[in-house]
């Protein structure tokens, strides 16, 4: 599955991307909510879209977005569901279940069910969330790496939209792990986590995806202590032929980890490979010290501090060696082009373990 790019003449009177997707879904805004919900769900399950984007901002670029592999519907194989979620956030609930497919070993899975505010008031709300979910399925199902959380398929019955079914991470988030079972792991083990996260992030970029929201909460740790990058809900598909326009769903969700250029620009400004490197520098700080970045600054002052070039303070509780701190500083440089590339970061960290 891939995002294909091709240059051609724009269609006369080209539609907006949202209008084009609505037309492709075959659902009008005047349809009844129930019929629209069924139509959108069917479109998500088929996960097949081919759309041409016409003239945008005076450019003559076009792009074809193709979903060529449908996700597996594993609804009938989901067992042992509890009535309440194991974890919850502002936009989703996480249920711990068992996936029991014939011919395969039973496995514990996480079922991510999306909350859809206003679903009984506006059919357009469901349409908007269906579009975002479609994008997440497309991005996630393309990725295959030992340190990227695996997507098994989708399931009904958890929300108005299909839920995402992925592997269960026994040790929770990286932040939780470092506060609990991983509190006393060695410097070498911490560095190994960082090497694996960096390799996974570099792989994601090689697949023309920017994560866009890398934090200590969406790097998960499995039972073997292996890190797994998760949550591609804010990822962007890289469009190399048109740098002025991206398929994306919003600004980073966690201010402490976000690159300053994303805070200083308009909501339409997309995350980039360089902003992911900035976030990785913040993940380095957390992993090596156990402290979240900018621990010394209150949330209300964070954006101002970052925009004005203030970097995270070097922690003192669990000291970070000079070699590691130097890498954190260059990763969190306020100028994106001054940040290192991930292959150099990986080599540097690997040498520190030698």
mmCIF file of C-alpha atoms in Angstrom:
data_model
loop_
_atom_site.group_PDB
_atom_site.id
_atom_site.type_symbol
_atom_site.label_atom_id
_atom_site.label_comp_id
_atom_site.label_asym_id
_atom_site.label_seq_id
_atom_site.Cartn_x
_atom_site.Cartn_y
_atom_site.Cartn_z
ATOM 1 C CA UNK A 1 0.000 0.000 0.000
ATOM 2 C CA UNK A 2 1.455 3.359 -0.907
ATOM 3 C CA UNK A 3 0.677 6.970 -1.545
ATOM 4 C CA UNK A 4 1.287 7.550 -5.217
ATOM 5 C CA UNK A 5 2.215 10.946 -6.642
ATOM 6 C CA UNK A 6 1.958 12.003 -10.248
ATOM 7 C CA UNK A 7 2.160 15.370 -11.933
ATOM 8 C CA UNK A 8 -0.524 16.215 -14.482
ATOM 9 C CA UNK A 9 -2.783 19.043 -15.496
ATOM 10 C CA UNK A 10 -5.326 19.973 -12.815
ATOM 11 C CA UNK A 11 -8.944 19.130 -13.408
ATOM 12 C CA UNK A 12 -11.006 22.141 -14.411
ATOM 13 C CA UNK A 13 -12.951 23.386 -11.435
ATOM 14 C CA UNK A 14 -11.125 20.946 -9.113
ATOM 15 C CA UNK A 15 -12.986 20.099 -5.910
ATOM 16 C CA UNK A 16 -11.600 20.332 -2.395
ATOM 17 C CA UNK A 17 -10.210 17.110 -0.940
ATOM 18 C CA UNK A 18 -13.071 16.805 1.561
ATOM 19 C CA UNK A 19 -15.688 17.311 -1.180
ATOM 20 C CA UNK A 20 -13.969 14.742 -3.383
ATOM 21 C CA UNK A 21 -13.869 12.162 -0.563
ATOM 22 C CA UNK A 22 -17.557 12.744 0.195
ATOM 23 C CA UNK A 23 -18.390 12.146 -3.458
ATOM 24 C CA UNK A 24 -16.293 8.986 -3.493
ATOM 25 C CA UNK A 25 -18.055 7.721 -0.395
ATOM 26 C CA UNK A 26 -21.307 8.123 -2.311
ATOM 27 C CA UNK A 27 -23.096 9.725 0.633
ATOM 28 C CA UNK A 28 -24.812 13.080 0.354
ATOM 29 C CA UNK A 29 -25.107 15.510 3.234
ATOM 30 C CA UNK A 30 -28.880 15.185 3.082
ATOM 31 C CA UNK A 31 -28.892 11.424 3.736
ATOM 32 C CA UNK A 32 -30.408 10.053 6.898
ATOM 33 C CA UNK A 33 -27.907 9.573 9.703
ATOM 34 C CA UNK A 34 -28.441 5.806 9.933
ATOM 35 C CA UNK A 35 -27.979 5.289 6.204
ATOM 36 C CA UNK A 36 -24.951 7.530 6.225
ATOM 37 C CA UNK A 37 -23.377 5.626 9.115
ATOM 38 C CA UNK A 38 -23.825 2.324 7.271
ATOM 39 C CA UNK A 39 -22.412 3.753 4.049
ATOM 40 C CA UNK A 40 -19.373 5.250 5.733
ATOM 41 C CA UNK A 41 -18.661 2.085 7.677
ATOM 42 C CA UNK A 42 -18.816 0.042 4.487
ATOM 43 C CA UNK A 43 -16.420 2.473 2.866
ATOM 44 C CA UNK A 44 -13.983 2.184 5.756
ATOM 45 C CA UNK A 45 -14.051 -1.619 5.721
ATOM 46 C CA UNK A 46 -13.419 -1.751 1.997
ATOM 47 C CA UNK A 47 -10.660 0.828 2.551
ATOM 48 C CA UNK A 48 -10.383 1.489 -1.155
ATOM 49 C CA UNK A 49 -10.126 5.088 -2.320
ATOM 50 C CA UNK A 50 -8.702 6.565 -5.506
ATOM 51 C CA UNK A 51 -8.951 10.323 -5.752
ATOM 52 C CA UNK A 52 -7.339 13.015 -7.811
ATOM 53 C CA UNK A 53 -6.722 16.359 -6.164
ATOM 54 C CA UNK A 54 -7.120 19.234 -8.583
ATOM 55 C CA UNK A 55 -5.717 22.758 -8.536
ATOM 56 C CA UNK A 56 -4.585 23.818 -5.041
ATOM 57 C CA UNK A 57 -3.193 27.202 -4.092
ATOM 58 C CA UNK A 58 -2.437 28.010 -7.710
ATOM 59 C CA UNK A 59 -0.282 24.896 -8.245
ATOM 60 C CA UNK A 60 -0.625 22.339 -11.001
ATOM 61 C CA UNK A 61 0.111 19.326 -8.816
ATOM 62 C CA UNK A 62 -2.163 16.318 -8.483
ATOM 63 C CA UNK A 63 -1.982 13.331 -6.161
ATOM 64 C CA UNK A 64 -3.612 9.927 -6.137
ATOM 65 C CA UNK A 65 -4.480 8.482 -2.725
ATOM 66 C CA UNK A 66 -5.044 4.735 -2.985
ATOM 67 C CA UNK A 67 -6.107 2.250 -0.304
ATOM 68 C CA UNK A 68 -5.392 -1.091 -1.953
ATOM 69 C CA UNK A 69 -5.517 -3.525 1.006
ATOM 70 C CA UNK A 70 -8.687 -3.805 3.101
ATOM 71 C CA UNK A 71 -8.216 -4.228 6.864
ATOM 72 C CA UNK A 72 -9.292 -7.522 8.418
ATOM 73 C CA UNK A 73 -12.671 -7.452 10.170
ATOM 74 C CA UNK A 74 -12.005 -9.502 13.337
ATOM 75 C CA UNK A 75 -15.257 -8.701 15.167
ATOM 76 C CA UNK A 76 -16.366 -12.334 15.514
ATOM 77 C CA UNK A 77 -13.002 -13.345 16.997
ATOM 78 C CA UNK A 78 -12.930 -10.766 19.816
ATOM 79 C CA UNK A 79 -13.542 -12.498 23.183
ATOM 80 C CA UNK A 80 -13.540 -11.698 26.897
ATOM 81 C CA UNK A 81 -14.550 -8.101 26.562
ATOM 82 C CA UNK A 82 -15.087 -6.309 29.871
ATOM 83 C CA UNK A 83 -17.905 -3.737 30.181
ATOM 84 C CA UNK A 84 -15.504 -0.885 30.951
ATOM 85 C CA UNK A 85 -12.366 0.283 29.122
ATOM 86 C CA UNK A 86 -8.952 -0.475 30.553
ATOM 87 C CA UNK A 87 -7.803 3.033 29.686
ATOM 88 C CA UNK A 88 -9.417 6.170 28.313
ATOM 89 C CA UNK A 89 -8.444 9.516 26.813
ATOM 90 C CA UNK A 90 -10.206 12.516 25.372
ATOM 91 C CA UNK A 91 -10.755 10.884 21.983
ATOM 92 C CA UNK A 92 -10.691 7.113 22.549
ATOM 93 C CA UNK A 93 -11.279 4.206 24.933
ATOM 94 C CA UNK A 94 -8.903 1.229 25.099
ATOM 95 C CA UNK A 95 -10.390 -2.200 25.873
ATOM 96 C CA UNK A 96 -8.256 -5.219 26.784
ATOM 97 C CA UNK A 97 -9.653 -8.236 24.945
ATOM 98 C CA UNK A 98 -8.628 -11.610 23.536
ATOM 99 C CA UNK A 99 -8.328 -12.322 19.821
ATOM 100 C CA UNK A 100 -9.199 -15.977 19.162
ATOM 101 C CA UNK A 101 -8.925 -16.748 15.442
ATOM 102 C CA UNK A 102 -9.137 -20.360 14.200
ATOM 103 C CA UNK A 103 -5.736 -21.820 13.475
ATOM 104 C CA UNK A 104 -3.881 -19.119 15.404
ATOM 105 C CA UNK A 105 -2.790 -18.908 19.059
ATOM 106 C CA UNK A 106 -5.031 -16.792 21.252
ATOM 107 C CA UNK A 107 -3.524 -13.388 21.965
ATOM 108 C CA UNK A 108 -4.340 -10.435 24.200
ATOM 109 C CA UNK A 109 -5.162 -7.355 22.137
ATOM 110 C CA UNK A 110 -5.938 -3.688 22.619
ATOM 111 C CA UNK A 111 -9.158 -2.476 21.008
ATOM 112 C CA UNK A 112 -9.112 1.274 20.405
ATOM 113 C CA UNK A 113 -12.633 2.680 20.169
ATOM 114 C CA UNK A 114 -13.059 6.262 18.988
ATOM 115 C CA UNK A 115 -15.346 8.687 20.753
ATOM 116 C CA UNK A 116 -17.422 10.733 18.321
ATOM 117 C CA UNK A 117 -18.874 13.879 19.927
ATOM 118 C CA UNK A 118 -22.090 15.237 18.491
ATOM 119 C CA UNK A 119 -22.920 12.014 16.653
ATOM 120 C CA UNK A 120 -26.643 12.420 17.310
ATOM 121 C CA UNK A 121 -26.724 16.057 16.206
ATOM 122 C CA UNK A 122 -24.743 16.343 12.984
ATOM 123 C CA UNK A 123 -24.240 13.673 10.299
ATOM 124 C CA UNK A 124 -21.219 15.646 9.089
ATOM 125 C CA UNK A 125 -19.431 14.882 12.367
ATOM 126 C CA UNK A 126 -19.506 11.176 11.585
ATOM 127 C CA UNK A 127 -18.287 11.910 8.079
ATOM 128 C CA UNK A 128 -15.323 13.886 9.411
ATOM 129 C CA UNK A 129 -14.327 11.213 11.915
ATOM 130 C CA UNK A 130 -14.718 8.505 9.264
ATOM 131 C CA UNK A 131 -12.247 10.377 7.095
ATOM 132 C CA UNK A 132 -9.734 10.583 9.952
ATOM 133 C CA UNK A 133 -10.192 6.916 10.810
ATOM 134 C CA UNK A 134 -9.753 5.950 7.186
ATOM 135 C CA UNK A 135 -6.448 7.815 7.147
ATOM 136 C CA UNK A 136 -5.230 6.108 10.306
ATOM 137 C CA UNK A 137 -6.111 2.653 8.981
ATOM 138 C CA UNK A 138 -4.334 3.422 5.729
ATOM 139 C CA UNK A 139 -1.167 4.663 7.408
ATOM 140 C CA UNK A 140 -0.971 2.014 10.118
ATOM 141 C CA UNK A 141 -1.748 -1.022 7.940
ATOM 142 C CA UNK A 142 1.183 -0.158 5.657
ATOM 143 C CA UNK A 143 3.757 -0.389 8.437
ATOM 144 C CA UNK A 144 5.635 -3.593 9.274
ATOM 145 C CA UNK A 145 8.499 -3.251 11.759
ATOM 146 C CA UNK A 146 9.320 -5.092 15.026
ATOM 147 C CA UNK A 147 9.170 -1.806 16.956
ATOM 148 C CA UNK A 148 5.940 -0.494 15.428
ATOM 149 C CA UNK A 149 2.730 -1.616 17.137
ATOM 150 C CA UNK A 150 1.029 -4.206 14.939
ATOM 151 C CA UNK A 151 -2.491 -3.614 13.644
ATOM 152 C CA UNK A 152 -4.532 -6.851 13.477
ATOM 153 C CA UNK A 153 -7.706 -5.373 12.002
ATOM 154 C CA UNK A 154 -10.951 -3.630 12.921
ATOM 155 C CA UNK A 155 -13.938 -4.629 15.065
ATOM 156 C CA UNK A 156 -17.566 -3.550 15.518
ATOM 157 C CA UNK A 157 -19.576 -3.082 18.688
ATOM 158 C CA UNK A 158 -17.284 -0.708 20.586
ATOM 159 C CA UNK A 159 -18.295 2.623 19.041
ATOM 160 C CA UNK A 160 -20.274 4.118 16.183
ATOM 161 C CA UNK A 161 -17.148 3.657 14.070
ATOM 162 C CA UNK A 162 -15.038 0.511 13.685
ATOM 163 C CA UNK A 163 -12.466 0.077 16.464
ATOM 164 C CA UNK A 164 -8.786 -0.617 15.757
ATOM 165 C CA UNK A 165 -7.431 -3.937 17.065
ATOM 166 C CA UNK A 166 -3.700 -4.054 17.849
ATOM 167 C CA UNK A 167 -1.254 -6.021 19.964
ATOM 168 C CA UNK A 168 -1.376 -5.486 23.725
ATOM 169 C CA UNK A 169 1.657 -3.884 25.399
ATOM 170 C CA UNK A 170 1.946 -5.433 28.861
ATOM 171 C CA UNK A 171 4.139 -2.697 30.373
ATOM 172 C CA UNK A 172 2.020 0.222 29.213
ATOM 173 C CA UNK A 173 3.496 3.448 27.922
ATOM 174 C CA UNK A 174 7.171 4.355 28.057
ATOM 175 C CA UNK A 175 6.378 6.948 30.727
ATOM 176 C CA UNK A 176 4.549 4.358 32.854
ATOM 177 C CA UNK A 177 7.301 1.805 32.338
ATOM 178 C CA UNK A 178 10.037 4.164 33.515
ATOM 179 C CA UNK A 179 7.976 5.041 36.591
ATOM 180 C CA UNK A 180 7.269 1.376 37.413
ATOM 181 C CA UNK A 181 8.903 -1.879 36.289
ATOM 182 C CA UNK A 182 11.598 -0.103 34.287
ATOM 183 C CA UNK A 183 12.572 2.387 36.965
ATOM 184 C CA UNK A 184 15.879 0.637 37.739
ATOM 185 C CA UNK A 185 16.944 -0.475 34.252
ATOM 186 C CA UNK A 186 20.553 0.289 33.350
ATOM 187 C CA UNK A 187 21.851 3.117 31.181
ATOM 188 C CA UNK A 188 22.656 0.557 28.486
ATOM 189 C CA UNK A 189 19.086 -0.751 28.497
ATOM 190 C CA UNK A 190 17.756 2.800 28.259
ATOM 191 C CA UNK A 191 20.051 3.516 25.337
ATOM 192 C CA UNK A 192 18.944 0.300 23.618
ATOM 193 C CA UNK A 193 15.309 1.446 23.885
ATOM 194 C CA UNK A 194 16.293 4.706 22.193
ATOM 195 C CA UNK A 195 18.180 2.935 19.399
ATOM 196 C CA UNK A 196 15.129 0.777 18.681
ATOM 197 C CA UNK A 197 12.738 3.726 18.737
ATOM 198 C CA UNK A 198 15.038 5.680 16.411
ATOM 199 C CA UNK A 199 15.248 2.745 13.987
ATOM 200 C CA UNK A 200 11.462 2.380 13.976
ATOM 201 C CA UNK A 201 10.992 6.104 13.414
ATOM 202 C CA UNK A 202 13.501 6.055 10.560
ATOM 203 C CA UNK A 203 11.586 3.129 9.036
ATOM 204 C CA UNK A 204 8.320 5.087 9.337
ATOM 205 C CA UNK A 205 9.907 8.025 7.518
ATOM 206 C CA UNK A 206 11.196 5.682 4.804
ATOM 207 C CA UNK A 207 7.558 4.726 4.206
ATOM 208 C CA UNK A 208 6.747 8.401 3.540
ATOM 209 C CA UNK A 209 4.985 8.890 6.850
ATOM 210 C CA UNK A 210 5.598 11.552 9.477
ATOM 211 C CA UNK A 211 4.409 10.456 12.901
ATOM 212 C CA UNK A 212 3.662 13.975 14.110
ATOM 213 C CA UNK A 213 2.921 13.166 17.749
ATOM 214 C CA UNK A 214 5.831 11.175 19.202
ATOM 215 C CA UNK A 215 5.669 11.280 23.007
ATOM 216 C CA UNK A 216 6.295 9.108 26.039
ATOM 217 C CA UNK A 217 2.620 8.150 25.955
ATOM 218 C CA UNK A 218 2.494 6.656 22.471
ATOM 219 C CA UNK A 219 5.666 4.630 22.713
ATOM 220 C CA UNK A 220 4.503 1.404 24.362
ATOM 221 C CA UNK A 221 6.598 -1.285 26.060
ATOM 222 C CA UNK A 222 5.747 -4.962 25.644
ATOM 223 C CA UNK A 223 6.389 -7.782 28.109
ATOM 224 C CA UNK A 224 9.953 -8.243 26.846
ATOM 225 C CA UNK A 225 10.832 -4.570 27.336
ATOM 226 C CA UNK A 226 10.686 -3.838 23.606
ATOM 227 C CA UNK A 227 9.438 -0.378 22.576
ATOM 228 C CA UNK A 228 6.542 -0.114 20.116
ATOM 229 C CA UNK A 229 5.647 3.158 18.382
ATOM 230 C CA UNK A 230 1.885 3.603 18.265
ATOM 231 C CA UNK A 231 -0.923 6.081 17.559
ATOM 232 C CA UNK A 232 -0.720 7.338 14.014
ATOM 233 C CA UNK A 233 -3.880 9.409 14.375
ATOM 234 C CA UNK A 234 -1.932 12.644 13.893
ATOM 235 C CA UNK A 235 0.443 11.331 11.245
ATOM 236 C CA UNK A 236 0.868 13.015 7.875
ATOM 237 C CA UNK A 237 1.394 11.411 4.507
ATOM 238 C CA UNK A 238 4.464 13.020 2.963
ATOM 239 C CA UNK A 239 3.674 14.687 -0.351
ATOM 240 C CA UNK A 240 7.067 15.219 -1.935
ATOM 241 C CA UNK A 241 5.683 16.800 -5.082
ATOM 242 C CA UNK A 242 3.788 19.566 -3.335
ATOM 243 C CA UNK A 243 5.377 20.941 -0.182
ATOM 244 C CA UNK A 244 2.548 23.424 0.383
ATOM 245 C CA UNK A 245 -0.178 20.876 1.044
ATOM 246 C CA UNK A 246 -0.358 17.711 3.132
ATOM 247 C CA UNK A 247 -2.905 15.130 4.145
ATOM 248 C CA UNK A 248 -2.951 15.669 7.874
ATOM 249 C CA UNK A 249 -5.385 15.829 10.749
ATOM 250 C CA UNK A 250 -4.102 18.486 13.096
ATOM 251 C CA UNK A 251 -1.455 19.904 15.366
ATOM 252 C CA UNK A 252 0.593 17.733 17.740
ATOM 253 C CA UNK A 253 -1.352 16.538 20.737
ATOM 254 C CA UNK A 254 1.308 17.049 23.397
ATOM 255 C CA UNK A 255 2.861 20.488 23.804
ATOM 256 C CA UNK A 256 5.905 19.366 25.781
ATOM 257 C CA UNK A 257 7.079 17.164 22.915
ATOM 258 C CA UNK A 258 6.159 19.410 19.987
ATOM 259 C CA UNK A 259 8.764 21.253 17.920
ATOM 260 C CA UNK A 260 8.624 25.045 18.307
ATOM 261 C CA UNK A 261 8.027 25.696 14.608
ATOM 262 C CA UNK A 262 4.724 23.828 14.857
ATOM 263 C CA UNK A 263 3.586 26.086 17.691
ATOM 264 C CA UNK A 264 4.531 29.305 15.921
ATOM 265 C CA UNK A 265 2.786 28.508 12.640
ATOM 266 C CA UNK A 266 -0.817 28.211 11.523
ATOM 267 C CA UNK A 267 -2.916 25.077 12.190
ATOM 268 C CA UNK A 268 -2.435 24.131 8.524
ATOM 269 C CA UNK A 269 1.339 23.743 9.009
ATOM 270 C CA UNK A 270 2.179 20.026 8.969
ATOM 271 C CA UNK A 271 4.633 18.130 11.147
ATOM 272 C CA UNK A 272 7.845 17.129 9.366
ATOM 273 C CA UNK A 273 10.707 14.684 9.651
ATOM 274 C CA UNK A 274 12.647 17.419 11.453
ATOM 275 C CA UNK A 275 9.839 17.982 13.964
ATOM 276 C CA UNK A 276 9.786 14.221 14.633
ATOM 277 C CA UNK A 277 13.541 14.447 15.380
ATOM 278 C CA UNK A 278 12.814 17.230 17.886
ATOM 279 C CA UNK A 279 10.247 14.994 19.585
ATOM 280 C CA UNK A 280 12.754 12.148 19.616
ATOM 281 C CA UNK A 281 15.172 14.416 21.495
ATOM 282 C CA UNK A 282 12.474 14.897 24.121
ATOM 283 C CA UNK A 283 11.970 11.113 24.251
ATOM 284 C CA UNK A 284 15.725 10.787 24.852
ATOM 285 C CA UNK A 285 15.461 13.127 27.827
ATOM 286 C CA UNK A 286 12.583 11.122 29.302
ATOM 287 C CA UNK A 287 14.233 7.734 28.732
ATOM 288 C CA UNK A 288 17.607 8.669 30.198
ATOM 289 C CA UNK A 289 16.355 10.710 33.158
ATOM 290 C CA UNK A 290 12.801 9.541 33.863
ATOM 291 C CA UNK A 291 11.601 13.155 33.678
ATOM 292 C CA UNK A 292 9.254 14.624 31.085
ATOM 293 C CA UNK A 293 10.731 17.440 28.970
ATOM 294 C CA UNK A 294 10.358 20.975 30.312
ATOM 295 C CA UNK A 295 9.510 19.552 33.708
ATOM 296 C CA UNK A 296 10.466 22.901 35.217
ATOM 297 C CA UNK A 297 7.958 24.940 33.148
ATOM 298 C CA UNK A 298 4.212 25.094 33.695
ATOM 299 C CA UNK A 299 1.946 24.219 30.777
ATOM 300 C CA UNK A 300 0.674 27.763 30.405
ATOM 301 C CA UNK A 301 4.200 29.056 29.710
ATOM 302 C CA UNK A 302 5.414 26.246 27.457
ATOM 303 C CA UNK A 303 4.488 27.641 24.044
ATOM 304 C CA UNK A 304 6.084 31.011 24.799
ATOM 305 C CA UNK A 305 9.261 29.334 26.067
ATOM 306 C CA UNK A 306 9.613 27.110 23.025
ATOM 307 C CA UNK A 307 8.895 29.815 20.470
ATOM 308 C CA UNK A 308 11.567 31.950 22.120
ATOM 309 C CA UNK A 309 14.218 29.273 21.832
ATOM 310 C CA UNK A 310 14.268 27.992 25.411
ATOM 311 C CA UNK A 311 15.356 24.345 25.482
ATOM 312 C CA UNK A 312 14.627 21.716 28.134
ATOM 313 C CA UNK A 313 16.719 22.005 31.282
ATOM 314 C CA UNK A 314 19.265 19.279 31.964
ATOM 315 C CA UNK A 315 17.868 17.009 34.723
ATOM 316 C CA UNK A 316 19.852 16.507 37.921
ATOM 317 C CA UNK A 317 17.914 13.716 39.631
ATOM 318 C CA UNK A 318 19.180 10.999 37.279
ATOM 319 C CA UNK A 319 22.208 12.608 35.603
ATOM 320 C CA UNK A 320 22.561 12.373 31.829
ATOM 321 C CA UNK A 321 26.076 11.891 30.486
ATOM 322 C CA UNK A 322 27.603 14.669 28.386
ATOM 323 C CA UNK A 323 27.593 12.585 25.199
ATOM 324 C CA UNK A 324 23.864 11.924 25.496
ATOM 325 C CA UNK A 325 23.045 15.479 26.548
ATOM 326 C CA UNK A 326 24.890 16.875 23.532
ATOM 327 C CA UNK A 327 22.681 14.785 21.254
ATOM 328 C CA UNK A 328 19.528 15.920 23.068
ATOM 329 C CA UNK A 329 20.576 19.545 22.560
ATOM 330 C CA UNK A 330 21.140 19.216 18.821
ATOM 331 C CA UNK A 331 17.878 17.281 18.380
ATOM 332 C CA UNK A 332 15.971 20.044 20.164
ATOM 333 C CA UNK A 333 17.644 22.892 18.275
ATOM 334 C CA UNK A 334 15.057 25.579 17.492
ATOM 335 C CA UNK A 335 16.160 25.645 13.832
ATOM 336 C CA UNK A 336 14.806 22.518 12.081
ATOM 337 C CA UNK A 337 17.645 22.239 9.564
ATOM 338 C CA UNK A 338 20.223 22.176 12.369
ATOM 339 C CA UNK A 339 18.833 18.938 13.754
ATOM 340 C CA UNK A 340 20.607 15.666 12.921
ATOM 341 C CA UNK A 341 19.172 12.960 10.684
ATOM 342 C CA UNK A 342 18.045 9.703 12.232
ATOM 343 C CA UNK A 343 20.755 7.446 10.721
ATOM 344 C CA UNK A 344 23.385 9.670 12.381
ATOM 345 C CA UNK A 345 21.476 9.572 15.670
ATOM 346 C CA UNK A 346 21.263 5.772 15.508
ATOM 347 C CA UNK A 347 25.003 5.420 14.813
ATOM 348 C CA UNK A 348 25.841 7.853 17.601
ATOM 349 C CA UNK A 349 23.713 6.055 20.194
ATOM 350 C CA UNK A 350 25.007 2.659 19.108
ATOM 351 C CA UNK A 351 28.589 3.873 19.666
ATOM 352 C CA UNK A 352 27.665 4.952 23.185
ATOM 353 C CA UNK A 353 26.631 1.358 23.938
ATOM 354 C CA UNK A 354 29.857 -0.149 22.575
#
